[in-house]
Amino acid sequence: MNHTASPPAATESPLPALGIALAGALTVGFLTSFAQGWLPAPVNSLANSGGSWSLAAFLLALLGRRMRVSVAIGVLALVAMVLGYDLASMLRGFGVSPFYTLFWGTAAVTIGPLLGWSAHVLRHRSRWAPAGAGLMAGILVGDGANGLLTVLESTSPVYWTLSVLAGLALLVWACVRRFPGVRPVLAAVATTALVAGAICGVFATANHFLSGGEAPAAAESSAEAIAVLDTEVRAQG
């Protein structure tokens, strides 16, 4: 009996993956705007967290069979989430912030490729898989740790704790299922710690800048910190 071999991944069209990612990201961004008013207090920060959008882009990038497709999805997903969010905000009667849109557009072309890359290397168990897992885990842990350290006066610790736990769960799963060796595990743990520390450091610096060098008032999240900066830019203009 003759068997027809499946076409290699290199010959497959990337359009289905890109289309699904685009639709999914637009939906995530659209729902994020509404979720800011719907979610209960313990998890309301989910709709104001950069970690949640990063995770969504990472998961969508897993659809890519090739590196360049995953990287493209990482960029496309973040851009589409911004567009979906802006569209929903306009439908709700709110204005669209050019600064906010520009910020996330910049994040799309800088962080998006890294999210796509990390999803691809982790899915295909390449030698860079520990770094890929550590990147995504570090974003979740760092975002959650930043929330627990800086915004407990104004938000519930529930979501931030869940973010940290989600990052650690991803790290443990990857270490056990993707690269169960001492050196890869140490590399993944180190990457997670480095990324998480960098996120906390960046937002500590941003809060210091926004507060004019004084003890910063609690901000809702990284998203609110961006909104505060947007307000100051508008006032100066």
PDB file of C-alpha atoms in Angstrom:
ATOM      1  CA  MET A   1       0.000   0.000   0.000  1.00  0.00           C
ATOM      2  CA  ASN A   2       1.331   3.416  -0.892  1.00  0.00           C
ATOM      3  CA  HIS A   3       1.324   6.105   1.789  1.00  0.00           C
ATOM      4  CA  THR A   4       1.259   9.765   0.934  1.00  0.00           C
ATOM      5  CA  ALA A   5       3.700  11.685   3.074  1.00  0.00           C
ATOM      6  CA  SER A   6       2.425  14.754   4.879  1.00  0.00           C
ATOM      7  CA  PRO A   7       3.855  17.975   3.476  1.00  0.00           C
ATOM      8  CA  PRO A   8       6.647  19.404   5.570  1.00  0.00           C
ATOM      9  CA  ALA A   9       5.920  22.343   7.809  1.00  0.00           C
ATOM     10  CA  ALA A  10       8.012  24.584   5.560  1.00  0.00           C
ATOM     11  CA  THR A  11       5.459  24.212   2.752  1.00  0.00           C
ATOM     12  CA  GLU A  12       2.396  24.906   4.865  1.00  0.00           C
ATOM     13  CA  SER A  13       0.682  28.249   4.508  1.00  0.00           C
ATOM     14  CA  PRO A  14       1.011  30.473   7.594  1.00  0.00           C
ATOM     15  CA  LEU A  15      -2.286  32.203   6.814  1.00  0.00           C
ATOM     16  CA  PRO A  16      -4.528  29.983   9.001  1.00  0.00           C
ATOM     17  CA  ALA A  17      -2.327  30.496  12.055  1.00  0.00           C
ATOM     18  CA  LEU A  18      -2.049  34.220  11.398  1.00  0.00           C
ATOM     19  CA  GLY A  19      -5.808  34.513  10.867  1.00  0.00           C
ATOM     20  CA  ILE A  20      -6.654  32.651  14.067  1.00  0.00           C
ATOM     21  CA  ALA A  21      -4.104  34.692  16.007  1.00  0.00           C
ATOM     22  CA  LEU A  22      -5.487  37.951  14.615  1.00  0.00           C
ATOM     23  CA  ALA A  23      -9.068  37.049  15.508  1.00  0.00           C
ATOM     24  CA  GLY A  24      -8.069  35.814  18.955  1.00  0.00           C
ATOM     25  CA  ALA A  25      -5.994  38.889  19.740  1.00  0.00           C
ATOM     26  CA  LEU A  26      -8.685  41.304  18.577  1.00  0.00           C
ATOM     27  CA  THR A  27     -11.129  39.478  20.832  1.00  0.00           C
ATOM     28  CA  VAL A  28      -8.778  39.627  23.823  1.00  0.00           C
ATOM     29  CA  GLY A  29      -8.202  43.342  23.363  1.00  0.00           C
ATOM     30  CA  PHE A  30     -11.905  44.029  22.839  1.00  0.00           C
ATOM     31  CA  LEU A  31     -12.919  42.098  25.957  1.00  0.00           C
ATOM     32  CA  THR A  32     -10.175  43.713  28.030  1.00  0.00           C
ATOM     33  CA  SER A  33     -11.862  47.105  27.766  1.00  0.00           C
ATOM     34  CA  PHE A  34     -15.196  45.723  28.950  1.00  0.00           C
ATOM     35  CA  ALA A  35     -13.560  43.548  31.602  1.00  0.00           C
ATOM     36  CA  GLN A  36     -12.214  46.652  33.325  1.00  0.00           C
ATOM     37  CA  GLY A  37     -15.768  47.326  34.436  1.00  0.00           C
ATOM     38  CA  TRP A  38     -17.024  43.767  34.757  1.00  0.00           C
ATOM     39  CA  LEU A  39     -14.433  41.810  36.695  1.00  0.00           C
ATOM     40  CA  PRO A  40     -14.821  41.516  40.474  1.00  0.00           C
ATOM     41  CA  ALA A  41     -12.313  43.315  42.663  1.00  0.00           C
ATOM     42  CA  PRO A  42     -10.100  40.303  43.488  1.00  0.00           C
ATOM     43  CA  VAL A  43      -9.217  39.762  39.824  1.00  0.00           C
ATOM     44  CA  ASN A  44      -9.961  43.188  38.324  1.00  0.00           C
ATOM     45  CA  SER A  45      -6.246  43.782  37.787  1.00  0.00           C
ATOM     46  CA  LEU A  46      -6.327  41.087  35.119  1.00  0.00           C
ATOM     47  CA  ALA A  47      -7.684  43.759  32.770  1.00  0.00           C
ATOM     48  CA  ASN A  48      -4.953  46.232  33.754  1.00  0.00           C
ATOM     49  CA  SER A  49      -1.933  43.995  33.536  1.00  0.00           C
ATOM     50  CA  GLY A  50       0.723  43.785  30.869  1.00  0.00           C
ATOM     51  CA  GLY A  51       1.413  40.214  31.942  1.00  0.00           C
ATOM     52  CA  SER A  52      -2.003  38.997  30.815  1.00  0.00           C
ATOM     53  CA  TRP A  53      -1.573  40.418  27.305  1.00  0.00           C
ATOM     54  CA  SER A  54       1.949  39.029  27.104  1.00  0.00           C
ATOM     55  CA  LEU A  55       0.668  35.582  28.038  1.00  0.00           C
ATOM     56  CA  ALA A  56      -2.104  35.835  25.438  1.00  0.00           C
ATOM     57  CA  ALA A  57       0.422  36.752  22.722  1.00  0.00           C
ATOM     58  CA  PHE A  58       2.702  33.908  23.849  1.00  0.00           C
ATOM     59  CA  LEU A  59      -0.104  31.340  23.685  1.00  0.00           C
ATOM     60  CA  LEU A  60      -1.237  32.546  20.260  1.00  0.00           C
ATOM     61  CA  ALA A  61       2.354  32.359  18.993  1.00  0.00           C
ATOM     62  CA  LEU A  62       2.307  28.625  19.748  1.00  0.00           C
ATOM     63  CA  LEU A  63       0.136  28.306  16.642  1.00  0.00           C
ATOM     64  CA  GLY A  64       3.141  29.006  14.435  1.00  0.00           C
ATOM     65  CA  ARG A  65       4.908  25.964  12.995  1.00  0.00           C
ATOM     66  CA  ARG A  66       7.899  28.020  11.866  1.00  0.00           C
ATOM     67  CA  MET A  67      10.011  30.497  13.778  1.00  0.00           C
ATOM     68  CA  ARG A  68       9.207  33.456  11.553  1.00  0.00           C
ATOM     69  CA  VAL A  69       5.488  32.749  11.815  1.00  0.00           C
ATOM     70  CA  SER A  70       5.618  32.596  15.614  1.00  0.00           C
ATOM     71  CA  VAL A  71       7.598  35.833  15.736  1.00  0.00           C
ATOM     72  CA  ALA A  72       5.121  37.500  13.374  1.00  0.00           C
ATOM     73  CA  ILE A  73       2.228  36.331  15.543  1.00  0.00           C
ATOM     74  CA  GLY A  74       3.894  37.793  18.637  1.00  0.00           C
ATOM     75  CA  VAL A  75       3.941  41.206  16.965  1.00  0.00           C
ATOM     76  CA  LEU A  76       0.549  40.863  15.300  1.00  0.00           C
ATOM     77  CA  ALA A  77      -1.149  39.737  18.510  1.00  0.00           C
ATOM     78  CA  LEU A  78      -0.050  42.737  20.573  1.00  0.00           C
ATOM     79  CA  VAL A  79      -0.965  45.187  17.796  1.00  0.00           C
ATOM     80  CA  ALA A  80      -4.366  43.547  17.352  1.00  0.00           C
ATOM     81  CA  MET A  81      -5.032  43.631  21.099  1.00  0.00           C
ATOM     82  CA  VAL A  82      -4.393  47.377  21.101  1.00  0.00           C
ATOM     83  CA  LEU A  83      -6.752  47.851  18.152  1.00  0.00           C
ATOM     84  CA  GLY A  84      -9.427  45.688  19.766  1.00  0.00           C
ATOM     85  CA  TYR A  85      -9.093  47.576  23.040  1.00  0.00           C
ATOM     86  CA  ASP A  86      -9.313  50.968  21.326  1.00  0.00           C
ATOM     87  CA  LEU A  87     -12.356  49.884  19.323  1.00  0.00           C
ATOM     88  CA  ALA A  88     -14.178  48.670  22.428  1.00  0.00           C
ATOM     89  CA  SER A  89     -13.261  51.848  24.321  1.00  0.00           C
ATOM     90  CA  MET A  90     -14.754  53.994  21.542  1.00  0.00           C
ATOM     91  CA  LEU A  91     -17.916  51.883  21.554  1.00  0.00           C
ATOM     92  CA  ARG A  92     -18.127  52.449  25.310  1.00  0.00           C
ATOM     93  CA  GLY A  93     -17.902  56.195  24.780  1.00  0.00           C
ATOM     94  CA  PHE A  94     -14.312  56.672  25.948  1.00  0.00           C
ATOM     95  CA  GLY A  95     -11.596  58.483  24.069  1.00  0.00           C
ATOM     96  CA  VAL A  96      -8.550  56.714  22.653  1.00  0.00           C
ATOM     97  CA  SER A  97      -5.187  57.744  24.047  1.00  0.00           C
ATOM     98  CA  PRO A  98      -2.584  58.238  21.299  1.00  0.00           C
ATOM     99  CA  PHE A  99       0.192  57.894  23.875  1.00  0.00           C
ATOM    100  CA  TYR A 100      -1.225  54.617  25.217  1.00  0.00           C
ATOM    101  CA  THR A 101      -1.627  53.267  21.689  1.00  0.00           C
ATOM    102  CA  LEU A 102       1.903  54.342  20.789  1.00  0.00           C
ATOM    103  CA  PHE A 103       3.309  52.707  23.914  1.00  0.00           C
ATOM    104  CA  TRP A 104       1.720  49.343  23.191  1.00  0.00           C
ATOM    105  CA  GLY A 105       2.569  49.655  19.506  1.00  0.00           C
ATOM    106  CA  THR A 106       6.195  50.090  20.512  1.00  0.00           C
ATOM    107  CA  ALA A 107       5.899  47.112  22.849  1.00  0.00           C
ATOM    108  CA  ALA A 108       4.491  45.073  19.965  1.00  0.00           C
ATOM    109  CA  VAL A 109       7.588  45.541  17.818  1.00  0.00           C
ATOM    110  CA  THR A 110      10.065  45.140  20.693  1.00  0.00           C
ATOM    111  CA  ILE A 111       8.533  42.590  23.077  1.00  0.00           C
ATOM    112  CA  GLY A 112       6.275  40.839  20.560  1.00  0.00           C
ATOM    113  CA  PRO A 113       9.114  39.154  18.643  1.00  0.00           C
ATOM    114  CA  LEU A 114      10.588  37.861  21.905  1.00  0.00           C
ATOM    115  CA  LEU A 115       7.247  36.402  22.958  1.00  0.00           C
ATOM    116  CA  GLY A 116       6.891  34.688  19.578  1.00  0.00           C
ATOM    117  CA  TRP A 117      10.451  33.414  19.749  1.00  0.00           C
ATOM    118  CA  SER A 118      10.007  32.063  23.278  1.00  0.00           C
ATOM    119  CA  ALA A 119       6.809  30.237  22.311  1.00  0.00           C
ATOM    120  CA  HIS A 120       8.501  28.636  19.297  1.00  0.00           C
ATOM    121  CA  VAL A 121      11.657  27.435  21.051  1.00  0.00           C
ATOM    122  CA  LEU A 122       9.624  26.043  23.948  1.00  0.00           C
ATOM    123  CA  ARG A 123       7.169  24.228  21.696  1.00  0.00           C
ATOM    124  CA  HIS A 124       9.927  22.656  19.615  1.00  0.00           C
ATOM    125  CA  ARG A 125      12.241  21.918  22.559  1.00  0.00           C
ATOM    126  CA  SER A 126      15.226  23.657  21.049  1.00  0.00           C
ATOM    127  CA  ARG A 127      18.398  24.287  23.024  1.00  0.00           C
ATOM    128  CA  TRP A 128      17.022  27.773  23.724  1.00  0.00           C
ATOM    129  CA  ALA A 129      13.870  26.392  25.349  1.00  0.00           C
ATOM    130  CA  PRO A 130      15.084  27.202  28.909  1.00  0.00           C
ATOM    131  CA  ALA A 131      15.527  30.848  27.953  1.00  0.00           C
ATOM    132  CA  GLY A 132      12.130  30.901  26.231  1.00  0.00           C
ATOM    133  CA  ALA A 133      10.354  29.422  29.237  1.00  0.00           C
ATOM    134  CA  GLY A 134      12.235  31.721  31.596  1.00  0.00           C
ATOM    135  CA  LEU A 135      11.232  34.777  29.598  1.00  0.00           C
ATOM    136  CA  MET A 136       7.502  34.109  29.784  1.00  0.00           C
ATOM    137  CA  ALA A 137       7.656  32.850  33.366  1.00  0.00           C
ATOM    138  CA  GLY A 138       9.699  35.892  34.365  1.00  0.00           C
ATOM    139  CA  ILE A 139       7.156  38.288  32.844  1.00  0.00           C
ATOM    140  CA  LEU A 140       4.341  36.719  34.865  1.00  0.00           C
ATOM    141  CA  VAL A 141       6.358  36.523  38.071  1.00  0.00           C
ATOM    142  CA  GLY A 142       7.726  40.041  37.637  1.00  0.00           C
ATOM    143  CA  ASP A 143       4.332  41.555  36.867  1.00  0.00           C
ATOM    144  CA  GLY A 144       2.801  39.847  39.880  1.00  0.00           C
ATOM    145  CA  ALA A 145       5.680  40.728  42.191  1.00  0.00           C
ATOM    146  CA  ASN A 146       5.552  44.358  41.078  1.00  0.00           C
ATOM    147  CA  GLY A 147       1.845  44.440  41.893  1.00  0.00           C
ATOM    148  CA  LEU A 148       2.362  42.889  45.322  1.00  0.00           C
ATOM    149  CA  LEU A 149       5.188  45.296  46.119  1.00  0.00           C
ATOM    150  CA  THR A 150       3.651  48.527  44.898  1.00  0.00           C
ATOM    151  CA  VAL A 151      -0.139  48.523  44.623  1.00  0.00           C
ATOM    152  CA  LEU A 152      -1.570  46.626  47.591  1.00  0.00           C
ATOM    153  CA  GLU A 153      -3.088  49.847  48.921  1.00  0.00           C
ATOM    154  CA  SER A 154      -5.367  50.155  45.913  1.00  0.00           C
ATOM    155  CA  THR A 155      -5.806  46.622  44.529  1.00  0.00           C
ATOM    156  CA  SER A 156      -6.488  43.116  45.721  1.00  0.00           C
ATOM    157  CA  PRO A 157      -3.457  40.828  46.070  1.00  0.00           C
ATOM    158  CA  VAL A 158      -5.402  37.926  44.554  1.00  0.00           C
ATOM    159  CA  TYR A 159      -4.618  38.532  40.891  1.00  0.00           C
ATOM    160  CA  TRP A 160      -0.976  39.467  41.509  1.00  0.00           C
ATOM    161  CA  THR A 161      -0.500  36.304  43.547  1.00  0.00           C
ATOM    162  CA  LEU A 162      -2.115  34.244  40.797  1.00  0.00           C
ATOM    163  CA  SER A 163       0.217  35.848  38.261  1.00  0.00           C
ATOM    164  CA  VAL A 164       3.277  34.836  40.291  1.00  0.00           C
ATOM    165  CA  LEU A 165       1.909  31.319  40.735  1.00  0.00           C
ATOM    166  CA  ALA A 166       1.129  31.043  37.019  1.00  0.00           C
ATOM    167  CA  GLY A 167       4.690  32.023  36.149  1.00  0.00           C
ATOM    168  CA  LEU A 168       6.131  29.522  38.600  1.00  0.00           C
ATOM    169  CA  ALA A 169       3.763  26.820  37.335  1.00  0.00           C
ATOM    170  CA  LEU A 170       4.907  27.442  33.760  1.00  0.00           C
ATOM    171  CA  LEU A 171       8.526  27.277  34.870  1.00  0.00           C
ATOM    172  CA  VAL A 172       8.030  23.983  36.744  1.00  0.00           C
ATOM    173  CA  TRP A 173       6.063  22.435  33.879  1.00  0.00           C
ATOM    174  CA  ALA A 174       8.728  23.405  31.350  1.00  0.00           C
ATOM    175  CA  CYS A 175      11.541  22.081  33.548  1.00  0.00           C
ATOM    176  CA  VAL A 176       9.777  18.747  34.016  1.00  0.00           C
ATOM    177  CA  ARG A 177       8.328  18.219  30.532  1.00  0.00           C
ATOM    178  CA  ARG A 178      10.583  20.128  28.142  1.00  0.00           C
ATOM    179  CA  PHE A 179      14.149  20.075  29.476  1.00  0.00           C
ATOM    180  CA  PRO A 180      14.545  17.863  32.565  1.00  0.00           C
ATOM    181  CA  GLY A 181      18.285  18.378  33.000  1.00  0.00           C
ATOM    182  CA  VAL A 182      20.239  20.210  35.671  1.00  0.00           C
ATOM    183  CA  ARG A 183      21.866  22.809  33.420  1.00  0.00           C
ATOM    184  CA  PRO A 184      18.721  23.662  31.418  1.00  0.00           C
ATOM    185  CA  VAL A 185      16.705  23.934  34.617  1.00  0.00           C
ATOM    186  CA  LEU A 186      19.263  26.258  36.196  1.00  0.00           C
ATOM    187  CA  ALA A 187      19.289  28.354  33.022  1.00  0.00           C
ATOM    188  CA  ALA A 188      15.486  28.621  33.062  1.00  0.00           C
ATOM    189  CA  VAL A 189      15.408  29.579  36.754  1.00  0.00           C
ATOM    190  CA  ALA A 190      18.127  32.182  36.240  1.00  0.00           C
ATOM    191  CA  THR A 191      16.321  33.662  33.229  1.00  0.00           C
ATOM    192  CA  THR A 192      13.065  33.841  35.177  1.00  0.00           C
ATOM    193  CA  ALA A 193      14.753  35.640  38.066  1.00  0.00           C
ATOM    194  CA  LEU A 194      16.555  38.034  35.717  1.00  0.00           C
ATOM    195  CA  VAL A 195      13.428  38.969  33.767  1.00  0.00           C
ATOM    196  CA  ALA A 196      11.293  39.324  36.904  1.00  0.00           C
ATOM    197  CA  GLY A 197      13.928  41.492  38.562  1.00  0.00           C
ATOM    198  CA  ALA A 198      14.245  43.661  35.463  1.00  0.00           C
ATOM    199  CA  ILE A 199      10.471  44.241  35.347  1.00  0.00           C
ATOM    200  CA  CYS A 200      10.352  45.260  39.005  1.00  0.00           C
ATOM    201  CA  GLY A 201      13.349  47.535  38.486  1.00  0.00           C
ATOM    202  CA  VAL A 202      11.880  49.214  35.413  1.00  0.00           C
ATOM    203  CA  PHE A 203       8.581  50.011  37.103  1.00  0.00           C
ATOM    204  CA  ALA A 204      10.286  51.127  40.309  1.00  0.00           C
ATOM    205  CA  THR A 205      12.273  53.579  38.197  1.00  0.00           C
ATOM    206  CA  ALA A 206       9.124  54.677  36.337  1.00  0.00           C
ATOM    207  CA  ASN A 207       7.280  55.261  39.616  1.00  0.00           C
ATOM    208  CA  HIS A 208      10.219  57.272  40.914  1.00  0.00           C
ATOM    209  CA  PHE A 209      10.135  59.407  37.765  1.00  0.00           C
ATOM    210  CA  LEU A 210       6.366  59.919  37.902  1.00  0.00           C
ATOM    211  CA  SER A 211       6.489  60.891  41.575  1.00  0.00           C
ATOM    212  CA  GLY A 212       9.282  63.419  41.034  1.00  0.00           C
ATOM    213  CA  GLY A 213      11.646  61.523  43.295  1.00  0.00           C
ATOM    214  CA  GLU A 214       9.193  61.251  46.195  1.00  0.00           C
ATOM    215  CA  ALA A 215       7.683  58.057  47.554  1.00  0.00           C
ATOM    216  CA  PRO A 216       5.326  57.008  44.742  1.00  0.00           C
ATOM    217  CA  ALA A 217       1.634  56.724  45.336  1.00  0.00           C
ATOM    218  CA  ALA A 218       0.190  53.320  44.552  1.00  0.00           C
ATOM    219  CA  ALA A 219      -0.736  52.898  40.921  1.00  0.00           C
ATOM    220  CA  GLU A 220      -3.263  50.407  39.662  1.00  0.00           C
ATOM    221  CA  SER A 221      -0.709  48.619  37.556  1.00  0.00           C
ATOM    222  CA  SER A 222       1.769  49.044  34.763  1.00  0.00           C
ATOM    223  CA  ALA A 223      -1.169  50.057  32.577  1.00  0.00           C
ATOM    224  CA  GLU A 224      -2.225  52.765  35.025  1.00  0.00           C
ATOM    225  CA  ALA A 225       1.330  54.013  35.313  1.00  0.00           C
ATOM    226  CA  ILE A 226       1.286  54.485  31.542  1.00  0.00           C
ATOM    227  CA  ALA A 227      -2.040  56.292  31.796  1.00  0.00           C
ATOM    228  CA  VAL A 228      -0.611  58.624  34.443  1.00  0.00           C
ATOM    229  CA  LEU A 229       2.342  59.423  32.203  1.00  0.00           C
ATOM    230  CA  ASP A 230      -0.048  60.016  29.320  1.00  0.00           C
ATOM    231  CA  THR A 231      -1.969  62.534  31.442  1.00  0.00           C
ATOM    232  CA  GLU A 232       1.213  64.384  32.333  1.00  0.00           C
ATOM    233  CA  VAL A 233       2.289  64.513  28.694  1.00  0.00           C
ATOM    234  CA  ARG A 234      -1.089  65.917  27.691  1.00  0.00           C
ATOM    235  CA  ALA A 235      -0.892  68.554  30.463  1.00  0.00           C
ATOM    236  CA  GLN A 236       2.567  69.643  29.362  1.00  0.00           C
ATOM    237  CA  GLY A 237       1.427  69.843  25.750  1.00  0.00           C
TER     238      GLY A 237
END
